Amino acid sequence: MKIGVMVNEGPYQHQSSDSAYLFCKAAIESGHQIERVFFYHDGVNNATKLTEPPQDDRNVVARWTKLAEEHGVDLVVCVAAALRRGIVEQNLAQGFRISGLGQLVESAIQSDRLVVFGD
Amino acid sequence: MDEAGTVKKFLFVNRKAPYGSVYALEGLEVVLISAAFDQDVGLAFLDDGVYQLAKGQNPKGIETKNFSPTYRALEGYDIEKLYVERESLEARGLTEGDLLVDVQVLGAAEMAALMDEMDVMISF
Amino acid sequence: MLHIVNKSPGERSTLASCLAHARPGHCVLLIEDAVYAATKGHAAGAQVAKALGGGVKVYVLTPDLEARARAGAVAEGVVQVDYRGFVDLVTQNPRVQSWL
């Protein structure tokens, strides 16, 4: 099944990015396709490559990058939400791309399910 | 895969008050974009989401943009299905007359039935 | 339909709102801080029991329970699932709604 995912909160502040990541991983392990993860609201902060978590903590951003590299998951950051919050091409982590809100609507149309994680 | 012609029923579920957080404003931005995709789009307002439609919003004093007129502009985007839950209005001392746009008022059971017909639900 | 709730019923009314719109045969999955609602002795227990009695299926995400030290206290009738079970609920139900 094709599943689209939406993430609406930033990393570390709220559990939603962790929940979304673990859901994506389990879906892929179960043989489903995560066709796109769309980052909106403060969720765009998942895409900054400037993050430096302590050594003994998970690296939320790097985890998303790895998911994109290993499973071809399309990580899309909303441009309008990103500009508001200072996420631009220069600080965008590997595996993410910046695009419009239309990508969310398109994902909802093309996927069999859209699962939203947020606060 | 050819996705042309796919029309899904979208319901944007608004349950949060405006101004205290960005969800109402950025949620509305998604609604406006969805209009370009020729989908069957509706908006539901329940719980504190009904405050988004309150008449007379004046956020000058908090130096924030008043985005409430946009709800009245939705009609111009062919988005005409605005559903408001009766119980949510009543619990907040509001009536349909306190709202800035024409809506269809539904009871919770009717709202539940409506949700059960949707393909995609995004809540803000 | 699968309803996903992530708010603690001790802090927000999201669960009550969700349950007011859950119809017989629907599934409700409690994740993140909502898992507290599925534990024995919680004040929200009556709401959950009423939903179960009305034909709504209630699930709780085990890793979130374990993280919060509540895995040993799951209320009767609530079914525990892991992330794979979460995925199965999403694929088995024709529509999904997150009550944010």
CSV table of C-alpha atoms in Angstrom, one decimal:
chain,number,residue,atom,x,y,z
A,1,MET,CA,0.0,0.0,0.0
A,2,LYS,CA,1.2,3.6,-0.7
A,3,ILE,CA,1.2,5.7,2.5
A,4,GLY,CA,1.8,9.4,2.7
A,5,VAL,CA,2.9,11.0,6.0
A,6,MET,CA,2.7,14.5,7.3
A,7,VAL,CA,4.8,15.8,10.2
A,8,ASN,CA,3.7,19.0,11.9
A,9,GLU,CA,6.1,19.5,14.8
A,10,GLY,CA,9.8,20.1,15.2
A,11,PRO,CA,12.3,17.6,16.4
A,12,TYR,CA,13.0,17.2,20.2
A,13,GLN,CA,10.2,19.6,21.2
A,14,HIS,CA,7.4,17.1,20.6
A,15,GLN,CA,7.3,13.4,20.0
A,16,SER,CA,5.5,13.6,16.7
A,17,SER,CA,8.6,13.4,14.6
A,18,ASP,CA,9.8,10.3,16.5
A,19,SER,CA,6.4,8.7,16.1
A,20,ALA,CA,6.3,9.5,12.4
A,21,TYR,CA,9.8,8.1,11.8
A,22,LEU,CA,9.0,4.8,13.7
A,23,PHE,CA,5.8,4.5,11.9
A,24,CYS,CA,7.5,4.9,8.5
A,25,LYS,CA,10.2,2.4,9.4
A,26,ALA,CA,7.5,-0.2,10.5
A,27,ALA,CA,5.5,0.4,7.3
A,28,ILE,CA,8.5,-0.2,5.1
A,29,GLU,CA,9.4,-3.3,7.1
A,30,SER,CA,5.8,-4.5,6.5
A,31,GLY,CA,6.3,-4.1,2.8
A,32,HIS,CA,4.4,-0.9,2.3
A,33,GLN,CA,5.7,2.1,0.4
A,34,ILE,CA,6.1,5.5,2.2
A,35,GLU,CA,5.9,7.6,-0.9
A,36,ARG,CA,6.4,11.0,0.7
A,37,VAL,CA,6.8,12.6,4.1
A,38,PHE,CA,5.6,16.2,4.1
A,39,PHE,CA,6.9,18.6,6.8
A,40,TYR,CA,4.7,21.5,7.7
A,41,HIS,CA,4.2,24.0,10.5
A,42,ASP,CA,7.3,23.7,12.9
A,43,GLY,CA,7.8,20.3,11.3
A,44,VAL,CA,10.1,22.1,8.8
A,45,ASN,CA,12.7,22.3,11.5
A,46,ASN,CA,13.3,18.5,11.0
A,47,ALA,CA,15.2,19.5,7.9
A,48,THR,CA,18.0,21.7,9.3
A,49,LYS,CA,21.5,20.3,8.9
A,50,LEU,CA,22.7,22.6,11.6
A,51,THR,CA,21.3,20.4,14.4
A,52,GLU,CA,23.8,19.0,16.9
A,53,PRO,CA,22.2,16.8,19.5
A,54,PRO,CA,24.2,15.4,22.4
A,55,GLN,CA,26.2,12.2,21.7
A,56,ASP,CA,23.9,10.1,23.8
A,57,ASP,CA,20.7,11.2,22.1
A,58,ARG,CA,19.1,10.2,18.8
A,59,ASN,CA,19.8,12.3,15.7
A,60,VAL,CA,16.3,13.0,14.4
A,61,VAL,CA,17.5,14.8,11.3
A,62,ALA,CA,20.1,12.3,10.3
A,63,ARG,CA,17.6,9.5,10.9
A,64,TRP,CA,15.2,11.1,8.3
A,65,THR,CA,18.1,11.5,5.9
A,66,LYS,CA,19.0,7.8,6.2
A,67,LEU,CA,15.4,6.8,5.6
A,68,ALA,CA,15.5,8.8,2.4
A,69,GLU,CA,18.8,7.4,1.2
A,70,GLU,CA,18.0,3.7,2.0
A,71,HIS,CA,14.3,3.6,1.0
A,72,GLY,CA,13.9,6.4,-1.5
A,73,VAL,CA,11.4,8.3,0.7
A,74,ASP,CA,10.7,11.7,-0.7
A,75,LEU,CA,11.2,14.2,2.2
A,76,VAL,CA,9.4,17.5,1.3
A,77,VAL,CA,9.6,20.7,3.3
A,78,CYS,CA,6.8,23.3,2.7
A,79,VAL,CA,8.5,26.4,1.3
A,80,ALA,CA,6.1,28.9,2.9
A,81,ALA,CA,6.4,27.4,6.4
A,82,ALA,CA,10.2,27.0,5.9
A,83,LEU,CA,10.8,30.6,4.9
A,84,ARG,CA,8.9,31.8,8.0
A,85,ARG,CA,11.2,29.7,10.2
A,86,GLY,CA,14.5,30.2,8.4
A,87,ILE,CA,14.9,26.9,6.7
A,88,VAL,CA,16.5,27.5,3.3
A,89,GLU,CA,18.6,25.6,0.7
A,90,GLN,CA,21.8,26.6,2.5
A,91,ASN,CA,20.9,24.8,5.8
A,92,LEU,CA,18.8,22.0,4.3
A,93,ALA,CA,19.9,18.5,5.3
A,94,GLN,CA,20.6,15.8,2.8
A,95,GLY,CA,17.6,13.9,1.5
A,96,PHE,CA,15.2,16.8,2.0
A,97,ARG,CA,13.8,19.1,-0.7
A,98,ILE,CA,11.9,22.4,-0.4
A,99,SER,CA,8.6,22.6,-2.4
A,100,GLY,CA,5.1,23.9,-2.3
A,101,LEU,CA,2.0,22.9,-0.3
A,102,GLY,CA,0.7,21.3,-3.5
A,103,GLN,CA,3.0,18.4,-2.8
A,104,LEU,CA,1.0,17.6,0.3
A,105,VAL,CA,-2.3,17.7,-1.6
A,106,GLU,CA,-0.8,15.6,-4.4
A,107,SER,CA,0.5,13.1,-1.8
A,108,ALA,CA,-3.0,12.8,-0.3
A,109,ILE,CA,-4.5,12.2,-3.7
A,110,GLN,CA,-1.9,9.6,-4.8
A,111,SER,CA,-1.5,7.7,-1.6
A,112,ASP,CA,-3.9,5.1,-0.3
A,113,ARG,CA,-3.7,6.6,3.2
A,114,LEU,CA,-2.4,9.9,4.6
A,115,VAL,CA,-1.3,9.7,8.3
A,116,VAL,CA,-0.8,13.0,10.1
A,117,PHE,CA,1.6,13.4,13.1
A,118,GLY,CA,1.5,16.6,15.1
A,119,ASP,CA,0.5,18.4,18.3
B,1,MET,CA,0.6,5.9,-12.9
B,2,ASP,CA,-2.1,8.2,-14.3
B,3,GLU,CA,-3.6,10.1,-11.5
B,4,ALA,CA,-5.5,12.5,-13.7
B,5,GLY,CA,-9.2,12.6,-12.9
B,6,THR,CA,-8.9,11.3,-9.4
B,7,VAL,CA,-11.3,13.2,-7.2
B,8,LYS,CA,-11.1,12.5,-3.5
B,9,LYS,CA,-13.2,13.9,-0.7
B,10,PHE,CA,-11.1,16.0,1.6
B,11,LEU,CA,-12.2,17.3,5.0
B,12,PHE,CA,-10.0,19.8,6.7
B,13,VAL,CA,-10.8,19.5,10.4
B,14,ASN,CA,-10.2,22.7,12.4
B,15,ARG,CA,-10.3,22.2,16.1
B,16,LYS,CA,-7.9,24.9,17.4
B,17,ALA,CA,-8.5,28.6,18.2
B,18,PRO,CA,-6.8,31.2,16.0
B,19,TYR,CA,-3.8,33.4,17.2
B,20,GLY,CA,-2.7,31.3,20.2
B,21,SER,CA,-0.9,29.1,17.7
B,22,VAL,CA,-0.2,29.1,14.0
B,23,TYR,CA,-2.3,26.0,13.1
B,24,ALA,CA,-5.5,27.9,12.0
B,25,LEU,CA,-3.6,30.3,9.7
B,26,GLU,CA,-1.3,27.7,8.1
B,27,GLY,CA,-4.2,25.3,7.9
B,28,LEU,CA,-6.1,27.8,5.8
B,29,GLU,CA,-3.1,28.0,3.5
B,30,VAL,CA,-3.4,24.3,2.7
B,31,VAL,CA,-7.1,24.7,2.1
B,32,LEU,CA,-6.5,27.5,-0.5
B,33,ILE,CA,-3.8,25.3,-2.3
B,34,SER,CA,-6.2,22.3,-2.4
B,35,ALA,CA,-8.6,24.4,-4.5
B,36,ALA,CA,-6.2,24.2,-7.4
B,37,PHE,CA,-6.4,20.4,-7.5
B,38,ASP,CA,-10.1,20.1,-8.4
B,39,GLN,CA,-10.9,17.9,-5.4
B,40,ASP,CA,-14.1,17.7,-3.4
B,41,VAL,CA,-13.1,19.9,-0.4
B,42,GLY,CA,-14.9,20.6,2.8
B,43,LEU,CA,-14.0,22.3,6.1
B,44,ALA,CA,-15.2,21.2,9.5
B,45,PHE,CA,-15.0,23.4,12.5
B,46,LEU,CA,-15.4,21.8,15.9
B,47,ASP,CA,-14.3,22.4,19.5
B,48,ASP,CA,-12.2,25.6,19.7
B,49,GLY,CA,-12.0,25.6,15.9
B,50,VAL,CA,-15.3,27.4,15.8
B,51,TYR,CA,-13.6,30.5,17.2
B,52,GLN,CA,-11.8,30.8,13.8
B,53,LEU,CA,-15.1,32.0,12.3
B,54,ALA,CA,-16.0,34.5,15.0
B,55,LYS,CA,-17.1,37.9,13.7
B,56,GLY,CA,-15.2,41.0,14.7
B,57,GLN,CA,-11.6,39.6,15.1
B,58,ASN,CA,-9.2,42.5,15.6
B,59,PRO,CA,-5.6,41.3,16.2
B,60,LYS,CA,-4.1,44.8,15.7
B,61,GLY,CA,-3.2,45.0,19.4
B,62,ILE,CA,-1.2,41.8,19.2
B,63,GLU,CA,0.5,42.9,15.9
B,64,THR,CA,-0.8,39.9,14.0
B,65,LYS,CA,-2.4,39.6,10.6
B,66,ASN,CA,-6.2,39.3,10.6
B,67,PHE,CA,-6.7,36.3,8.3
B,68,SER,CA,-10.4,35.8,9.1
B,69,PRO,CA,-11.6,37.6,6.0
B,70,THR,CA,-10.1,34.7,4.0
B,71,TYR,CA,-12.9,32.4,5.2
B,72,ARG,CA,-15.3,34.7,3.3
B,73,ALA,CA,-13.1,34.5,0.2
B,74,LEU,CA,-13.2,30.7,0.1
B,75,GLU,CA,-16.4,30.8,-2.0
B,76,GLY,CA,-14.3,32.4,-4.8
B,77,TYR,CA,-12.2,29.3,-4.8
B,78,ASP,CA,-15.2,27.1,-5.1
B,79,ILE,CA,-14.9,25.9,-1.5
B,80,GLU,CA,-18.4,26.2,-0.2
B,81,LYS,CA,-18.7,23.3,2.2
B,82,LEU,CA,-18.2,24.8,5.6
B,83,TYR,CA,-19.5,22.6,8.5
B,84,VAL,CA,-19.8,23.8,12.1
B,85,GLU,CA,-20.6,21.5,15.0
B,86,ARG,CA,-23.7,22.6,17.0
B,87,GLU,CA,-22.4,21.3,20.3
B,88,SER,CA,-19.1,23.2,19.9
B,89,LEU,CA,-21.0,26.5,19.4
B,90,GLU,CA,-23.3,25.9,22.3
B,91,ALA,CA,-20.5,24.9,24.7
B,92,ARG,CA,-18.9,28.3,23.9
B,93,GLY,CA,-22.0,30.5,24.1
B,94,LEU,CA,-22.0,31.2,20.4
B,95,THR,CA,-24.7,31.0,17.8
B,96,GLU,CA,-24.6,30.8,14.0
B,97,GLY,CA,-25.2,34.6,14.0
B,98,ASP,CA,-21.8,35.2,15.7
B,99,LEU,CA,-20.0,33.7,12.6
B,100,LEU,CA,-18.5,35.7,9.8
B,101,VAL,CA,-19.6,33.4,7.0
B,102,ASP,CA,-22.5,31.2,6.0
B,103,VAL,CA,-22.1,27.7,7.3
B,104,GLN,CA,-24.0,24.5,7.6
B,105,VAL,CA,-24.5,23.6,11.3
B,106,LEU,CA,-24.4,19.9,12.1
B,107,GLY,CA,-24.9,17.9,15.3
B,108,ALA,CA,-22.0,15.7,16.5
B,109,ALA,CA,-23.7,12.6,15.1
B,110,GLU,CA,-24.1,14.2,11.7
B,111,MET,CA,-20.5,15.3,11.8
B,112,ALA,CA,-19.4,11.8,12.6
B,113,ALA,CA,-21.4,10.5,9.6
B,114,LEU,CA,-19.9,13.1,7.4
B,115,MET,CA,-16.4,12.1,8.5
B,116,ASP,CA,-17.2,8.5,7.6
B,117,GLU,CA,-17.7,9.5,4.0
B,118,MET,CA,-14.3,11.1,3.5
B,119,ASP,CA,-11.2,9.9,1.8
B,120,VAL,CA,-8.7,12.3,3.4
B,121,MET,CA,-8.9,14.1,6.7
B,122,ILE,CA,-6.3,16.6,7.7
B,123,SER,CA,-6.7,18.2,11.1
B,124,PHE,CA,-5.1,21.4,12.2
C,1,MET,CA,-12.2,4.4,10.3
C,2,LEU,CA,-9.1,4.6,12.4
C,3,HIS,CA,-8.9,7.6,14.8
C,4,ILE,CA,-5.5,8.4,16.3
C,5,VAL,CA,-5.3,10.3,19.5
C,6,ASN,CA,-2.1,11.6,21.1
C,7,LYS,CA,-3.2,13.9,23.9
C,8,SER,CA,-3.4,13.0,27.6
C,9,PRO,CA,-7.0,13.1,28.7
C,10,GLY,CA,-5.7,14.8,31.9
C,11,GLU,CA,-4.7,17.8,29.9
C,12,ARG,CA,-6.9,18.2,26.9
C,13,SER,CA,-10.4,17.2,25.8
C,14,THR,CA,-9.2,15.6,22.5
C,15,LEU,CA,-10.1,12.1,23.5
C,16,ALA,CA,-13.6,13.0,24.5
C,17,SER,CA,-14.1,14.8,21.2
C,18,CYS,CA,-12.8,11.9,19.2
C,19,LEU,CA,-15.0,9.4,21.1
C,20,ALA,CA,-18.0,11.6,20.4
C,21,HIS,CA,-17.4,11.0,16.7
C,22,ALA,CA,-16.3,7.3,16.8
C,23,ARG,CA,-19.0,5.1,15.4
C,24,PRO,CA,-19.5,1.4,16.1
C,25,GLY,CA,-16.9,-0.7,14.3
C,26,HIS,CA,-14.4,2.2,14.3
C,27,CYS,CA,-10.9,1.8,15.8
C,28,VAL,CA,-9.3,4.3,18.2
C,29,LEU,CA,-5.5,4.1,18.6
C,30,LEU,CA,-4.0,5.9,21.6
C,31,ILE,CA,-0.4,7.0,21.1
C,32,GLU,CA,2.1,9.3,22.8
C,33,ASP,CA,0.5,11.0,25.9
C,34,ALA,CA,-2.9,9.6,25.1
C,35,VAL,CA,-1.8,6.1,26.3
C,36,TYR,CA,-2.6,7.2,29.9
C,37,ALA,CA,-6.3,7.0,29.0
C,38,ALA,CA,-5.9,3.2,28.5
C,39,THR,CA,-4.6,2.5,32.0
C,40,LYS,CA,-6.4,1.0,34.9
C,41,GLY,CA,-7.8,3.5,37.5
C,42,HIS,CA,-7.5,6.5,35.2
C,43,ALA,CA,-10.4,9.0,35.5
C,44,ALA,CA,-10.8,8.7,31.7
C,45,GLY,CA,-11.5,5.0,32.1
C,46,ALA,CA,-15.3,5.5,32.1
C,47,GLN,CA,-15.1,7.2,28.7
C,48,VAL,CA,-13.0,4.4,27.3
C,49,ALA,CA,-15.3,1.7,28.7
C,50,LYS,CA,-18.3,3.4,27.3
C,51,ALA,CA,-16.7,3.5,23.8
C,52,LEU,CA,-15.8,-0.2,24.1
C,53,GLY,CA,-19.4,-1.0,25.2
C,54,GLY,CA,-20.6,0.9,22.1
C,55,GLY,CA,-18.7,-1.3,19.7
C,56,VAL,CA,-15.6,0.9,19.2
C,57,LYS,CA,-12.3,-0.9,19.3
C,58,VAL,CA,-9.6,0.7,21.4
C,59,TYR,CA,-5.9,0.1,20.8
C,60,VAL,CA,-2.8,1.4,22.6
C,61,LEU,CA,0.7,1.7,21.4
C,62,THR,CA,2.9,-0.5,23.6
C,63,PRO,CA,6.3,1.3,23.1
C,64,ASP,CA,4.6,4.6,24.3
C,65,LEU,CA,3.1,2.7,27.3
C,66,GLU,CA,6.5,1.2,28.2
C,67,ALA,CA,8.3,4.5,27.9
C,68,ARG,CA,5.8,5.9,30.5
C,69,ALA,CA,6.0,2.9,32.9
C,70,ARG,CA,2.3,2.0,32.3
C,71,ALA,CA,2.6,-1.2,30.2
C,72,GLY,CA,1.6,-3.3,33.2
C,73,ALA,CA,-1.6,-1.4,33.8
C,74,VAL,CA,-3.6,-1.6,30.6
C,75,ALA,CA,-7.4,-1.4,31.2
C,76,GLU,CA,-9.6,-4.4,30.3
C,77,GLY,CA,-10.8,-4.5,26.7
C,78,VAL,CA,-8.0,-2.3,25.3
C,79,VAL,CA,-5.7,-4.1,22.8
C,80,GLN,CA,-1.9,-3.4,22.8
C,81,VAL,CA,-0.1,-3.0,19.5
C,82,ASP,CA,3.4,-2.3,18.4
C,83,TYR,CA,4.4,0.0,15.5
C,84,ARG,CA,3.7,-2.9,13.0
C,85,GLY,CA,0.3,-3.2,14.5
C,86,PHE,CA,-0.1,0.6,14.1
C,87,VAL,CA,0.7,0.2,10.4
C,88,ASP,CA,-1.8,-2.7,10.1
C,89,LEU,CA,-4.6,-0.5,11.6
C,90,VAL,CA,-3.8,2.2,9.1
C,91,THR,CA,-4.0,-0.3,6.1
C,92,GLN,CA,-7.0,-2.2,7.4
C,93,ASN,CA,-9.2,0.8,7.9
C,94,PRO,CA,-10.3,2.7,4.8
C,95,ARG,CA,-9.8,6.1,6.3
C,96,VAL,CA,-7.6,7.6,9.0
C,97,GLN,CA,-8.1,10.7,11.1
C,98,SER,CA,-5.5,12.1,13.6
C,99,TRP,CA,-7.2,14.2,16.3
C,100,LEU,CA,-4.5,16.8,16.8
